[in-house]
Structures are given as structure tokens and as C-alpha cells.
Amino acid sequence: MASERPVSTRAPSQPDDRRDGPGRPGRRVPGGRPGGRPGRIRRGGGPGRLGPLPWIGPAVLLILVVVVWPIVELVRTSFLEISVAGFIRGSAGTEKYRKLFDEPQFGQVLVWTVVWTVVVVGVTVVLSLGLAQLFNQRFPGRRVTRWALIAPWAASVLMTAIGFRWMLDQTAGVLNTLMVDLGLIDAPRDWLGSPGTAWPWMMFVAVFVSLPFTTYTLLAGLQTIPADLYEAARIDGAGARQVYRRVTLPLLRPALLVSLVINLINVFNSFPIIWAMTQGGPGSETATTTVFMFQLKSTDIAESAAMSVINFAMVVVLVLVFLRVSRWNRES
Amino acid sequence: MAANPRASRTTGPRRVASGPPAPGGETRGRRGSALRVRAGRLREPRTLAVAVSAWLLAALFLAPYLEMVVTALRPAGELRDRGYLPDRLEWSNLVDVWRESTLADNLQVSLVVAGGATVLVLLVSLPAAYYTARVRYRGRKLFLLLVLVTQMFQPTALLVGLYREFHQLEMLNSVWTLVLCNAAFNLAFAVWILTAYIASIPAELEEAAMVDGTGRLGAMARVTLPLALPGVVTAVIFTFITSWNEFVMGLTLSTEPAKQPLTVGINNFIGNYTVQWNYLFAASVVAIVPVIILFAFIERHVVSGLTAGSVK
């Protein structure tokens, strides 16, 4: 086993070691993993011989190239002066950030990003609690109806958004027709033309596409609650509402928290819905920070990078919250 | 620790589960028997109310997609009609759309990107998941944490960085760039779900096969892989669907219309002066319907993969 082989001085998990590992494992000294600590390898033999690099190296390499490198590039770009054609003209210091903060729409975009995220996630989670409860009941056709619920999740978010854009079309949109026929509105309206009506509709679509995942997560959570608990509560004389408040909700907390944070990240990043329905327009009046970033990309990519860095920082905060919640879930 | 694949044990195949029984499956069964008394009786008013509202909701969730199908089949002359249903259905739309635009190229790009990303994800994640599930190596927790964090980052957040990187590498407008990027952002899901599956398969089974004269790789291929098949299928379908539906990276990393994936191609339709909505949705239907059907097969496993490492 590994302990009989020459002990390598190279630590397999060091970053500079990763570069040559995955591509040409044959060149590596056999016994690359440190054998000094017996018992590290749970089950001896094969997989331990060359160390972890040939096994996890390619995965790490892929993450380094496509996830880590862009993060570095992103930050670097935000401090550069770059021509429209993409040539670096020199350093810009913090000028791009100042330019970004001075954009007249910047404050409004930030505010709408917060409103968008909070409203969409809040409504999604509340509705999903109800949906999960409903689809957890037993009734004829439960399987089929649950499948129907999948559609917005499996279908591309972009195409769902385009579908709604078409249904809201002023002259031919079926939703306009329907609302006129139901007497909700007098005449067809251009819903996406003005921010006041475009925002609520885009939020509706965002909730619509977020509901399936959230509902399924909560359903999975509901199914981990043992039936005995419900029975015990009932025997103790608790009413349906009390059972829900005292038994279901507390035990659902882990699933609830996770769906909450994952939704926060998804909705904050959700670009295709707005891009397909209004492109953030008119101007930047229906833009969130990700859409604004994309709008800036065509005029000044460095300023766009500055916006991205701020975006990224917010995502990092959300990810840290996620990791915190995960640990909290496991410990309690 | 946040990065423990055992946490997502529920995903493991139940027939070979070595540890404590998967919580989800177990309680589901018990709960089922406790409630069996009132299962599926439409005569009871409560069940009837539940069933009716569930069916209505299901219809509501499908409605937008049905409208897309209807629009896809509308004759061009009836597009601006206010009627709910067209007088006749123009099935030729579904065929004509591929001749009228670059969409045929876009479809091909999407197939290559989604297929390529899926193959790459499997090639890269299977060994990583196998090793991580079987060996307690140094940096194992770090690796799992890296994977978990990757899952949380989305292409949108890194878009400008990705663009700058591949601009400098002169790899814009290449399907291989899209293959690489899609694979990377789907890697986390695959690693998590495969690690959970493989960890739930007792290593003794492999060892028994090796005693019988099969090598380690043979044991992997003949024992572990078949038992982990549901996990592999889930990872494959999920990666394919996510890459197929991907939009932002396709929009940013490819600027030539013929080299963009189908989602971007369909969105470009709207930029045209007069939008041919029937063609647009004819293409969308072709893109959406197979994916929804595929998704139904893996639906049960997806939640545990996406929330992996976070729920007990």
C-alpha cells in the first residue's frame, strides 16, 4: 500500500501542483500521496496510488479556467481603460467605479434590484408553502399534476419569458384578450411599454418560473416529517392550524432556508426574463444590476466590469449566507 | 462541515443502501400507510377540493406552453387575430421555420454544446466523484467546498470576466468555448449527485469483484457504475437540459448569428423588424417539449442534487 512507497515531498493539494497533474499523470512519481499517515486511506489499493490528482485534477482545472480565472479577469478589467474594440489602453484606477456611481440611473437600478429580489423571492416562498402542502395531499392524479408543475422549471426561462411577452402583446396577446373578455380592463394595453406595469408582469414571470423548484424543495422537506408526529399532535388535541404552526413549520425550516437562499441567488442573477421582456428599457427604467451591467457592456466594458464586481460581491455575500445556513441546518 | 456528501444520502439507490435507510424514502412509506385510509377518494369533499384545485393549478402552469404551441401552429394570416384558437392549424410552420432563418445552424450549435458539455461533465465528474466517495484524501473537504461554491456562482455574475478571458484567448464565437463553460457550471451538480450515489454503494461489492479476479477499473465499470446508474442518468439529463436552455453565455461569448445557440437565435427573432411569432414559437416548441419530457424522468433526484450539502 501507499506507506511502502517513497514518500513524496509534493503536497497534492497545493495549487501549483494541479497544473501538471491532470494532463500527464504518467510523469508523476508513483506514490504521490503522502504515506506518512496511515489510516488516511479508508480503503487501500488502487485509487490511492497516484494521489487524488488524476481523479479530481480535471474537475479542479475546469473550475479554475471557467470560474476562477474570470473572477480575476473581472476585477482586473474594472481597473483598466479598454477601447470599444477591446484593446487595453492603460490603467484607469478607480475612475470606472466613480463613473458608475455617477450614472444618473445607478441609484434607481440598485433600488429596483432590491425590490425585485425581495418581492419575487418572498412571493415565491409563500406561494410554494401552499403549493407544497397541496401537492403533499393524496388525491387522484397527483403524479400527473406534479409533472405539470415541472414545465416552467424544465423549459428555458428565456423562452417562458418570450412566451409571456407574446401573450402580453397589445394587439394580439391572449392575456389582453382574456382580460378584456373578463371585463378586467376596457381596452388592450401595452403592459411592457411602461415601467409601472412592466415590473409587476416581469415579477409575475419570475415567480412563475421559481415556483416549481421551491415547491419541490419544500415537498421534499415535508416528506421527511414523520407521520407519527402529526398523529401525536392530533392525539394531543391540536387543530390543523396549530399542527402546521407547531409541527410542520419548525421541521420544514432547513428546506425553507435553503430554498430561500438558493432563490435569492437565482432571482438576483435572473437576467433572461428582463432581457427578453423589456431589455431593461425604456432606458434603464426596468433594469436590475445584471441587466444594467449588460447594457453598459456595449458602451464601456470596464465600467460594466465595475458593475459586475459589485454584483459579484453581493453574490459572495449570499453564498456566505448559504454556507452559514447549511452548517446551521446540519448542526441543529 | 458543509461539504459532506453523506448529507445528500437520500439520493442513493435504496436497494444497496448500506447505512441507515434514506430518510426521505422511509418516512414517505410510513406516512403513506398512515394516510392510506383517505387516499384517492373523490367522494370525500376534502379530497375533491384538493384534487380540483391541484388540477386547476396544473392547467395554469401548462397554459403558457399550450399557448406557445397554438401560436406555433397559427397560419401567418391569423397571427393578429384576437380569437383564442386559430381556424386551422398550419403544421408546416414546424418544418418551414428551419428553412427561413439561421435557426437550423443555431439548433446544431445547441446540440453540439449540450451534447459536448454533457460528455465533458461525465468524463470529469465521474473520476472525481468516485475518488471523493471512496478515499479520504487531503484536501477532500476543500474540493467539496470548491464544488459547492461553484454551484452557487452563476454565469451571469461572471459574464464580463468570461467575455474578457475568451476574448484574450481569441476563443469567442467557438462552440468549444460554450462546451467548456457549460460543462464547468454544471460540474458541481454532477459531482455532488454522483458522490452521494457512489458513497451509498458498499465498497465491499467492488472488493468482492476484485477477489474474483477483476481489476479495480473492471470492478468500477462492472459493479459500481451500473449501481450508480440512476445518478449518472440524472447528471446526464440535468446537464443536457441546463446547457440546452442556457442563454447568457451564448449571448455574450458568441456574436455571429450562425454560431449562437438556439435560445439566442430565438431571441434574435424579436430584434427583427416584424416578428414572425408563429415561426418563433415553432422553434421554441421544438426546443422546449422534449426537454420537459426528459426532465420528468429525473424530477425526483434533482432537488437533492441542487440543495446538496445543505439539508440533512
XYZ file of C-alpha atoms in Angstrom:
644
model
C 0.000 0.000 0.000
C 0.928 3.597 -0.056
C 3.107 3.531 3.007
C 5.621 1.237 1.310
C 6.187 3.651 -1.489
C 8.594 6.583 -1.440
C 7.039 9.455 0.398
C 6.607 12.345 -1.915
C 7.532 15.789 -0.805
C 4.939 17.314 -3.023
C 1.673 18.061 -1.383
C -1.022 17.052 -3.849
C -3.461 19.697 -2.814
C -1.220 22.663 -3.461
C -2.424 24.832 -6.322
C 0.784 24.874 -8.364
C 0.801 21.108 -8.321
C -2.556 20.929 -10.029
C -1.328 22.254 -13.293
C 0.714 19.306 -14.424
C -1.246 16.640 -12.622
C -4.333 16.001 -14.694
C -2.832 16.353 -18.132
C 0.088 13.973 -17.823
C -0.342 11.736 -14.857
C 2.221 9.318 -16.278
C 5.085 11.626 -15.452
C 4.299 11.719 -11.806
C 6.319 9.759 -9.314
C 4.222 6.844 -8.126
C 3.166 7.295 -4.562
C 2.475 10.946 -4.952
C 0.255 10.974 -1.939
C 1.979 11.342 1.379
C 2.014 7.958 3.002
C 3.149 9.091 6.399
C -0.238 8.985 7.977
C -1.723 5.521 7.835
C -5.431 5.299 8.098
C -5.926 8.279 5.855
C -6.825 5.982 3.032
C -10.027 4.377 4.058
C -9.874 1.515 1.626
C -6.435 0.837 0.314
C -5.201 -0.079 -3.096
C -5.804 1.406 -6.462
C -7.286 4.827 -6.172
C -4.687 5.931 -3.656
C -1.595 5.043 -5.634
C -1.252 8.197 -7.694
C -2.867 10.506 -5.202
C -6.007 12.465 -5.854
C -4.696 14.484 -8.780
C -5.527 12.228 -11.727
C -9.009 11.821 -10.270
C -10.003 15.305 -9.208
C -7.443 17.251 -11.240
C -9.532 17.670 -14.396
C -12.510 18.879 -12.353
C -10.354 21.391 -10.497
C -8.754 22.530 -13.745
C -12.159 23.133 -15.339
C -13.272 25.170 -12.344
C -10.019 27.144 -12.368
C -10.307 28.029 -16.059
C -14.012 28.803 -16.264
C -14.868 30.065 -12.788
C -11.757 31.341 -11.020
C -9.971 32.950 -13.969
C -12.997 35.064 -14.980
C -13.285 36.317 -11.405
C -9.680 37.553 -11.574
C -10.234 38.968 -15.063
C -13.393 40.709 -13.898
C -11.663 42.567 -11.106
C -8.662 43.403 -13.311
C -10.853 44.772 -16.107
C -12.695 47.079 -13.733
C -9.449 48.982 -13.118
C -8.496 49.310 -16.806
C -9.194 51.652 -19.656
C -10.360 49.498 -22.564
C -11.284 50.621 -26.061
C -14.534 49.588 -27.707
C -12.552 47.170 -29.859
C -11.238 45.506 -26.719
C -7.693 46.858 -26.570
C -6.227 47.803 -23.228
C -5.341 51.493 -23.154
C -3.810 51.531 -19.700
C -4.867 51.722 -16.102
C -7.954 53.640 -15.078
C -7.559 53.409 -11.333
C -10.887 53.711 -9.577
C -12.228 56.019 -12.246
C -14.650 53.405 -13.645
C -16.248 52.962 -10.258
C -16.668 56.707 -9.901
C -18.178 56.887 -13.391
C -20.570 54.079 -12.477
C -21.686 55.722 -9.239
C -22.249 58.966 -11.141
C -24.591 57.337 -13.677
C -27.965 59.028 -13.178
C -29.814 55.677 -13.257
C -27.465 53.897 -10.852
C -29.400 54.562 -7.637
C -32.697 53.638 -9.200
C -31.246 50.407 -10.604
C -29.963 49.420 -7.155
C -33.300 50.122 -5.513
C -35.199 48.127 -8.123
C -32.762 45.231 -7.793
C -33.528 45.000 -4.093
C -37.283 45.369 -4.641
C -37.208 42.802 -7.451
C -35.274 40.233 -5.417
C -37.228 40.667 -2.196
C -40.686 40.687 -3.799
C -40.043 37.760 -6.157
C -38.409 35.553 -3.529
C -40.934 36.477 -0.844
C -43.972 35.786 -3.003
C -42.383 32.607 -4.387
C -41.683 31.121 -0.972
C -45.098 31.970 0.462
C -46.943 30.556 -2.555
C -44.695 27.484 -2.586
C -45.546 26.725 1.034
C -49.177 26.490 -0.004
C -48.435 24.548 -3.182
C -46.224 22.047 -1.344
C -48.935 21.476 1.237
C -51.497 20.936 -1.516
C -49.388 18.557 -3.593
C -48.415 16.602 -0.492
C -52.049 15.519 -0.052
C -53.200 12.313 -1.630
C -55.656 12.702 -4.441
C -56.313 11.065 -7.797
C -53.864 12.288 -10.408
C -51.258 13.613 -8.008
C -48.412 12.293 -10.135
C -49.695 13.866 -13.321
C -50.400 17.241 -11.738
C -46.948 17.269 -10.183
C -45.487 16.689 -13.609
C -47.392 19.655 -14.966
C -45.772 21.739 -12.261
C -42.359 20.885 -13.705
C -42.920 22.622 -17.042
C -41.699 26.133 -16.109
C -38.683 24.588 -14.399
C -37.580 22.403 -17.295
C -38.370 24.854 -20.069
C -35.842 27.571 -20.726
C -36.525 30.653 -18.619
C -35.830 32.756 -21.678
C -38.489 31.052 -23.768
C -41.044 31.260 -20.980
C -40.342 34.988 -20.773
C -40.693 35.348 -24.558
C -43.964 33.442 -24.319
C -45.293 35.936 -21.792
C -44.069 38.826 -23.881
C -46.151 37.492 -26.743
C -49.181 36.863 -24.546
C -48.981 40.476 -23.333
C -48.732 41.864 -26.868
C -51.012 44.856 -27.259
C -52.744 43.855 -30.475
C -52.702 40.082 -30.422
C -51.768 38.986 -26.896
C -54.072 36.357 -25.471
C -53.801 37.828 -21.958
C -55.086 41.167 -23.233
C -57.941 39.386 -24.984
C -58.715 37.394 -21.863
C -58.683 40.405 -19.562
C -60.907 42.395 -21.908
C -63.342 39.457 -22.156
C -63.394 39.105 -18.373
C -64.040 42.825 -18.034
C -60.840 43.464 -16.079
C -59.691 46.142 -18.497
C -61.602 48.230 -21.060
C -59.137 48.048 -23.897
C -55.919 46.129 -24.627
C -52.921 47.755 -23.014
C -49.212 47.952 -23.717
C -48.218 46.299 -20.445
C -44.483 46.133 -21.092
C -44.260 49.649 -22.501
C -44.155 51.478 -19.187
C -42.197 50.551 -16.055
C -45.260 50.782 -13.819
C -46.887 47.781 -15.460
C -43.790 46.069 -16.830
C -42.290 45.473 -13.368
C -45.314 43.627 -11.923
C -45.582 41.417 -15.015
C -41.895 40.580 -15.004
C -42.118 39.789 -11.310
C -45.071 37.546 -12.091
C -42.998 35.641 -14.654
C -40.064 35.392 -12.246
C -42.328 33.944 -9.557
C -43.882 31.617 -12.122
C -40.520 30.087 -13.076
C -39.246 29.954 -9.479
C -42.283 28.179 -8.034
C -41.509 24.623 -9.240
C -38.050 24.320 -7.718
C -39.160 25.930 -4.464
C -42.272 23.777 -4.222
C -40.302 20.609 -4.893
C -37.715 21.518 -2.263
C -40.439 22.131 0.296
C -42.215 18.920 -0.764
C -39.007 17.022 -0.120
C -38.830 18.723 3.262
C -42.434 17.811 4.085
C -41.736 14.181 3.295
C -39.011 13.985 5.917
C -41.512 14.819 8.656
C -42.596 11.510 10.223
C -46.309 10.846 10.251
C -46.172 9.862 13.940
C -45.509 13.467 14.832
C -48.726 14.570 13.185
C -50.627 11.789 14.893
C -49.137 12.633 18.269
C -50.093 16.271 17.833
C -53.585 15.311 16.812
C -53.988 12.982 19.787
C -52.895 15.861 21.984
C -55.831 17.773 20.581
C -54.048 20.208 18.276
C -56.099 21.716 15.470
C -54.957 21.748 11.861
C -53.577 25.268 12.096
C -51.755 24.539 15.328
C -50.225 21.382 13.867
C -48.969 23.410 10.915
C -47.512 26.153 13.079
C -46.028 23.978 15.808
C -45.000 20.829 13.916
C -44.760 21.408 10.182
C -43.145 24.835 10.001
C -40.360 24.221 12.537
C -39.425 20.899 10.940
C -39.578 22.458 7.496
C -37.034 25.094 8.473
C -33.976 23.512 6.811
C -35.739 23.095 3.460
C -37.268 26.553 3.781
C -33.954 28.261 4.477
C -32.174 26.505 1.652
C -34.854 27.257 -0.907
C -34.839 30.838 0.328
C -31.116 31.361 -0.191
C -30.927 29.474 -3.497
C -33.851 31.554 -4.753
C -32.197 34.764 -3.588
C -29.121 33.922 -5.658
C -31.144 32.850 -8.696
C -33.525 35.781 -8.696
C -30.785 38.308 -8.064
C -28.963 36.920 -11.102
C -32.041 36.472 -13.254
C -31.187 38.227 -16.446
C -33.102 36.453 -19.246
C -36.588 37.379 -18.010
C -35.951 41.113 -18.082
C -33.780 40.936 -21.173
C -36.440 39.093 -23.154
C -39.367 41.198 -21.983
C -38.102 44.800 -21.920
C -34.298 44.710 -22.355
C -34.295 46.886 -19.249
C -35.990 49.674 -21.134
C -37.211 52.279 -21.621
C -33.667 53.443 -20.892
C -32.673 51.579 -17.752
C -36.006 52.014 -16.037
C -36.718 48.292 -15.844
C -33.146 47.152 -15.295
C -31.666 45.300 -12.349
C -27.927 45.419 -11.743
C -27.255 42.407 -14.006
C -29.255 43.943 -16.853
C -27.598 47.311 -16.286
C -24.227 45.575 -16.439
C -25.146 44.120 -19.811
C -26.347 47.489 -21.088
C -23.053 49.082 -20.056
C -21.096 46.319 -21.773
C -21.709 47.767 -25.220
C -20.530 51.272 -24.304
C -17.750 50.800 -21.759
C -16.728 47.289 -20.812
C -14.568 48.448 -17.911
C -17.497 50.260 -16.340
C -19.550 47.147 -16.957
C -16.846 45.178 -15.147
C -17.093 47.584 -12.222
C -20.821 46.892 -12.078
C -20.052 43.158 -12.238
C -17.613 43.383 -9.355
C -20.304 44.971 -7.213
C -22.745 42.311 -8.373
C -20.241 39.627 -7.637
C -19.608 40.976 -4.162
C -23.321 40.748 -3.451
C -23.411 37.170 -4.727
C -20.450 36.322 -2.494
C -22.394 37.651 0.485
C -25.341 35.469 -0.482
C -23.086 32.421 -0.895
C -21.580 33.015 2.548
C -25.100 33.199 3.933
C -25.830 29.918 2.167
C -22.809 28.186 3.675
C -23.755 29.551 7.084
C -27.307 28.312 6.714
C -26.056 24.891 5.587
C -23.889 24.500 8.637
C -26.638 25.761 10.877
C -29.058 23.280 9.341
C -26.725 20.402 9.942
C -25.833 21.305 13.478
C -29.339 21.793 14.758
C -18.977 20.514 7.730
C -20.783 21.927 4.816
C -19.113 19.654 2.351
C -20.251 16.229 3.305
C -21.792 14.135 0.572
C -23.481 11.897 3.103
C -25.853 14.746 3.713
C -27.471 14.071 0.389
C -27.849 10.432 1.143
C -31.500 10.479 0.195
C -30.392 10.328 -3.398
C -28.680 6.996 -3.006
C -30.133 3.867 -4.523
C -32.206 2.268 -1.816
C -31.641 -1.328 -2.749
C -27.990 -1.265 -1.787
C -28.077 1.373 0.916
C -25.514 0.319 3.471
C -26.027 2.851 6.217
C -29.224 3.954 7.865
C -32.164 3.955 5.476
C -32.671 7.061 3.429
C -34.865 9.360 5.490
C -36.993 10.568 2.612
C -37.991 7.181 1.344
C -38.509 5.684 4.741
C -40.840 8.278 6.176
C -42.662 8.616 2.931
C -43.653 4.982 3.186
C -44.772 5.275 6.770
C -46.672 8.413 6.077
C -48.295 6.740 3.126
C -49.665 3.868 5.168
C -50.942 6.205 7.861
C -52.923 8.186 5.352
C -53.961 5.349 3.132
C -57.453 5.425 4.592
C -58.372 8.593 2.783
C -56.225 8.129 -0.270
C -57.775 8.897 -3.578
C -61.444 9.007 -2.681
C -63.044 11.690 -4.779
C -66.344 11.202 -2.980
C -64.971 12.882 0.096
C -65.453 16.645 -0.212
C -61.977 17.424 1.110
C -60.192 15.215 -1.385
C -62.404 16.556 -4.133
C -61.493 20.139 -3.242
C -57.789 19.282 -3.121
C -57.949 17.422 -6.422
C -59.867 20.168 -8.200
C -57.527 22.928 -7.071
C -54.467 20.841 -7.920
C -55.794 20.085 -11.394
C -56.636 23.742 -11.954
C -53.176 24.805 -10.878
C -51.585 22.184 -13.099
C -53.559 23.549 -16.048
C -52.450 27.058 -15.142
C -48.806 26.001 -15.144
C -49.139 24.377 -18.544
C -51.241 27.144 -20.108
C -48.402 29.412 -21.296
C -46.763 26.483 -23.060
C -50.037 25.445 -24.680
C -50.433 28.998 -25.959
C -46.944 28.740 -27.433
C -47.922 25.516 -29.209
C -51.110 27.132 -30.505
C -49.175 30.146 -31.756
C -46.613 27.876 -33.379
C -49.403 26.299 -35.418
C -51.192 29.512 -36.378
C -51.283 30.365 -40.073
C -49.407 33.640 -40.707
C -52.674 35.366 -41.657
C -54.294 34.614 -38.320
C -51.453 35.793 -36.092
C -53.043 39.131 -35.356
C -56.438 37.542 -34.835
C -57.913 38.087 -31.441
C -59.515 34.630 -31.328
C -58.273 32.158 -28.749
C -57.843 29.383 -31.286
C -56.989 29.641 -34.971
C -59.475 28.383 -37.587
C -56.994 25.900 -38.919
C -53.618 24.609 -37.860
C -50.592 25.185 -40.049
C -48.417 22.186 -39.288
C -45.914 23.186 -41.953
C -44.714 26.011 -39.647
C -42.810 23.421 -37.646
C -40.855 22.471 -40.762
C -40.638 25.815 -42.560
C -39.051 27.667 -39.666
C -35.776 25.812 -40.142
C -35.558 26.983 -43.748
C -36.420 30.621 -43.147
C -33.588 31.635 -40.836
C -30.297 30.763 -39.195
C -32.237 28.660 -36.706
C -31.071 25.413 -38.287
C -27.485 26.458 -37.536
C -28.488 27.517 -34.032
C -30.127 24.145 -33.450
C -26.924 22.428 -34.493
C -24.855 24.625 -32.178
C -27.191 23.838 -29.290
C -26.951 20.105 -29.949
C -23.152 20.194 -30.050
C -22.895 22.435 -26.990
C -25.351 20.481 -24.861
C -24.027 17.111 -26.025
C -20.388 18.136 -25.665
C -20.920 19.667 -22.232
C -22.688 16.515 -21.074
C -19.863 14.236 -22.228
C -17.231 16.514 -20.713
C -19.081 16.736 -17.403
C -19.290 12.956 -17.198
C -15.629 12.454 -18.095
C -14.532 14.941 -15.473
C -17.021 14.345 -12.682
C -17.119 10.538 -12.604
C -13.489 10.044 -11.542
C -13.684 12.969 -9.130
C -16.886 11.663 -7.577
C -15.594 8.094 -7.411
C -12.380 9.107 -5.695
C -14.100 11.528 -3.344
C -16.643 8.917 -2.333
C -14.060 6.176 -1.736
C -10.960 7.858 -0.380
C -10.411 10.307 2.478
C -7.659 12.269 0.775
C -6.028 15.503 1.814
C -7.966 18.483 0.538
C -11.124 16.451 0.142
C -13.216 18.894 2.135
C -11.635 21.781 0.290
C -12.532 20.190 -3.029
C -16.129 19.639 -1.981
C -16.358 23.205 -0.737
C -14.960 24.491 -4.031
C -17.581 22.486 -5.888
C -20.367 23.739 -3.639
C -19.328 27.358 -4.079
C -19.092 26.882 -7.856
C -22.658 25.699 -7.877
C -23.731 28.932 -6.245
C -21.984 31.157 -8.792
C -23.873 31.675 -11.951
C -22.549 32.650 -15.357
C -24.396 35.966 -15.139
C -22.278 37.101 -12.220
C -19.033 36.336 -14.088
C -20.158 37.326 -17.554
C -17.802 40.232 -18.192
C -14.885 38.220 -16.831
C -15.755 35.283 -19.082
C -16.023 37.590 -22.071
C -12.658 39.219 -21.361
C -10.972 35.863 -20.792
C -12.143 34.266 -24.015
C -11.630 37.499 -25.922
C -7.976 37.411 -24.945
C -7.723 33.712 -25.755
C -9.345 34.508 -29.123
C -11.926 31.843 -28.446
C -15.101 33.874 -28.930
C -17.614 32.507 -31.439
C -16.494 28.950 -30.834
C -18.767 26.089 -29.839
C -15.916 24.616 -27.805
C -15.844 27.679 -25.578
C -19.535 27.175 -24.903
C -18.970 23.453 -24.281
C -16.252 24.266 -21.753
C -18.272 26.934 -19.957
C -21.479 24.941 -19.778
C -19.584 21.920 -18.511
C -17.909 23.946 -15.773
C -21.119 25.432 -14.448
C -22.827 22.034 -14.390
C -19.914 20.190 -12.874
C -20.937 20.873 -9.302
C -24.343 19.262 -9.608
C -22.857 16.152 -11.237
C -20.055 15.780 -8.682
C -22.474 16.113 -5.784
C -25.049 13.697 -7.011
C -22.517 11.094 -8.205
C -20.515 11.278 -4.970
C -23.689 10.680 -2.989
C -24.641 7.705 -5.154
C -21.236 6.066 -5.167
C -20.812 6.597 -1.421
C -24.026 4.673 -0.851
C -22.697 1.641 -2.741
C -20.681 -0.558 -0.363
C -17.029 -0.779 -1.367
C -17.197 -4.447 -0.351
C -19.108 -5.151 -3.545
C -16.177 -3.859 -5.576
C -13.693 -5.730 -3.424
C -15.627 -8.948 -3.927
C -15.433 -8.460 -7.658
C -11.708 -7.826 -7.383
C -11.234 -11.031 -5.396
C -12.988 -12.782 -8.244
C -10.192 -11.615 -10.500
C -11.458 -8.338 -11.916
C -9.151 -5.342 -11.763
C -10.028 -2.123 -9.989
C -11.183 -0.491 -13.212
C -13.146 -3.599 -14.156
C -14.828 -3.578 -10.771
C -15.659 0.085 -11.236
C -17.128 -0.494 -14.653
C -18.991 -3.706 -13.862
C -20.127 -3.158 -10.293
C -20.117 0.476 -9.244
C -21.177 2.150 -12.447
C -24.295 0.029 -13.045
C -25.388 0.535 -9.439
C -24.812 4.283 -9.686
C -26.672 4.421 -12.981
C -29.667 6.430 -11.695
C -27.231 9.082 -10.512
C -25.384 9.052 -13.821
C -28.642 9.358 -15.756
C -29.734 12.256 -13.557
C -26.426 14.055 -14.044
C -26.547 13.475 -17.804
C -30.104 14.682 -18.305
C -29.700 17.630 -15.970
C -26.504 18.826 -17.633
C -28.004 18.417 -21.064
C -31.127 20.386 -20.165
C -29.302 23.226 -18.416
C -26.820 23.608 -21.276
C -29.649 23.380 -23.793
C -31.557 26.143 -22.014
C -28.506 28.314 -21.379
C -28.810 31.834 -22.742
C -26.494 34.441 -21.200
C -23.187 32.811 -22.097
C -24.380 32.040 -25.611
C -25.400 35.665 -25.993
C -22.094 37.013 -24.718
C -19.488 34.566 -25.961
C -20.882 34.222 -29.497
C -21.626 37.269 -31.568
C -22.046 35.743 -35.022
C -25.708 34.751 -35.512
C -24.889 31.369 -37.039
C -22.657 30.414 -34.118
C -25.120 31.172 -31.350
C -27.196 28.526 -29.590
C -30.899 28.121 -30.251
C -32.033 30.196 -27.255
C -30.099 33.201 -28.538
C -31.241 32.551 -32.103
C -34.863 32.552 -30.992
C -34.349 35.753 -29.023
C -32.786 37.372 -32.109
C -36.093 36.825 -33.879
C -37.586 39.542 -31.705
C -34.970 42.023 -32.829
C -36.223 41.735 -36.392
C -38.490 44.464 -37.658
C -41.563 42.272 -37.922
C -41.569 39.388 -35.516
C -42.830 36.156 -37.049
C -44.233 34.859 -33.810
C -45.546 31.646 -35.332
C -42.064 30.715 -36.520
C -40.521 31.858 -33.273
C -42.740 29.553 -31.263
C -42.449 26.727 -33.762
C -38.745 26.745 -32.959
C -39.432 27.172 -29.232
C -41.785 24.206 -29.158
C -39.145 22.007 -30.744
C -36.706 23.259 -28.120
C -38.989 23.015 -25.100
C -41.185 19.943 -25.387
C -38.504 17.207 -25.460
C -36.777 18.868 -22.536
C -39.886 18.900 -20.348
C -40.431 15.200 -21.046
C -36.803 14.372 -20.235
C -36.985 16.386 -17.059
C -39.947 14.358 -15.812
C -37.671 11.303 -15.636
C -35.188 12.860 -13.235
C -37.516 15.174 -11.332
C -37.223 13.151 -8.088
C -33.431 13.358 -7.915
C -32.940 16.957 -8.951
C -33.948 18.630 -5.716
C -31.485 16.635 -3.651
C -28.730 17.436 -6.138
C -29.423 21.150 -6.135
C -29.764 21.515 -2.404
C -26.894 19.104 -1.752
C -24.711 19.802 1.207
C -27.283 21.924 2.903
C -30.206 19.872 4.124
C -29.916 16.885 6.353
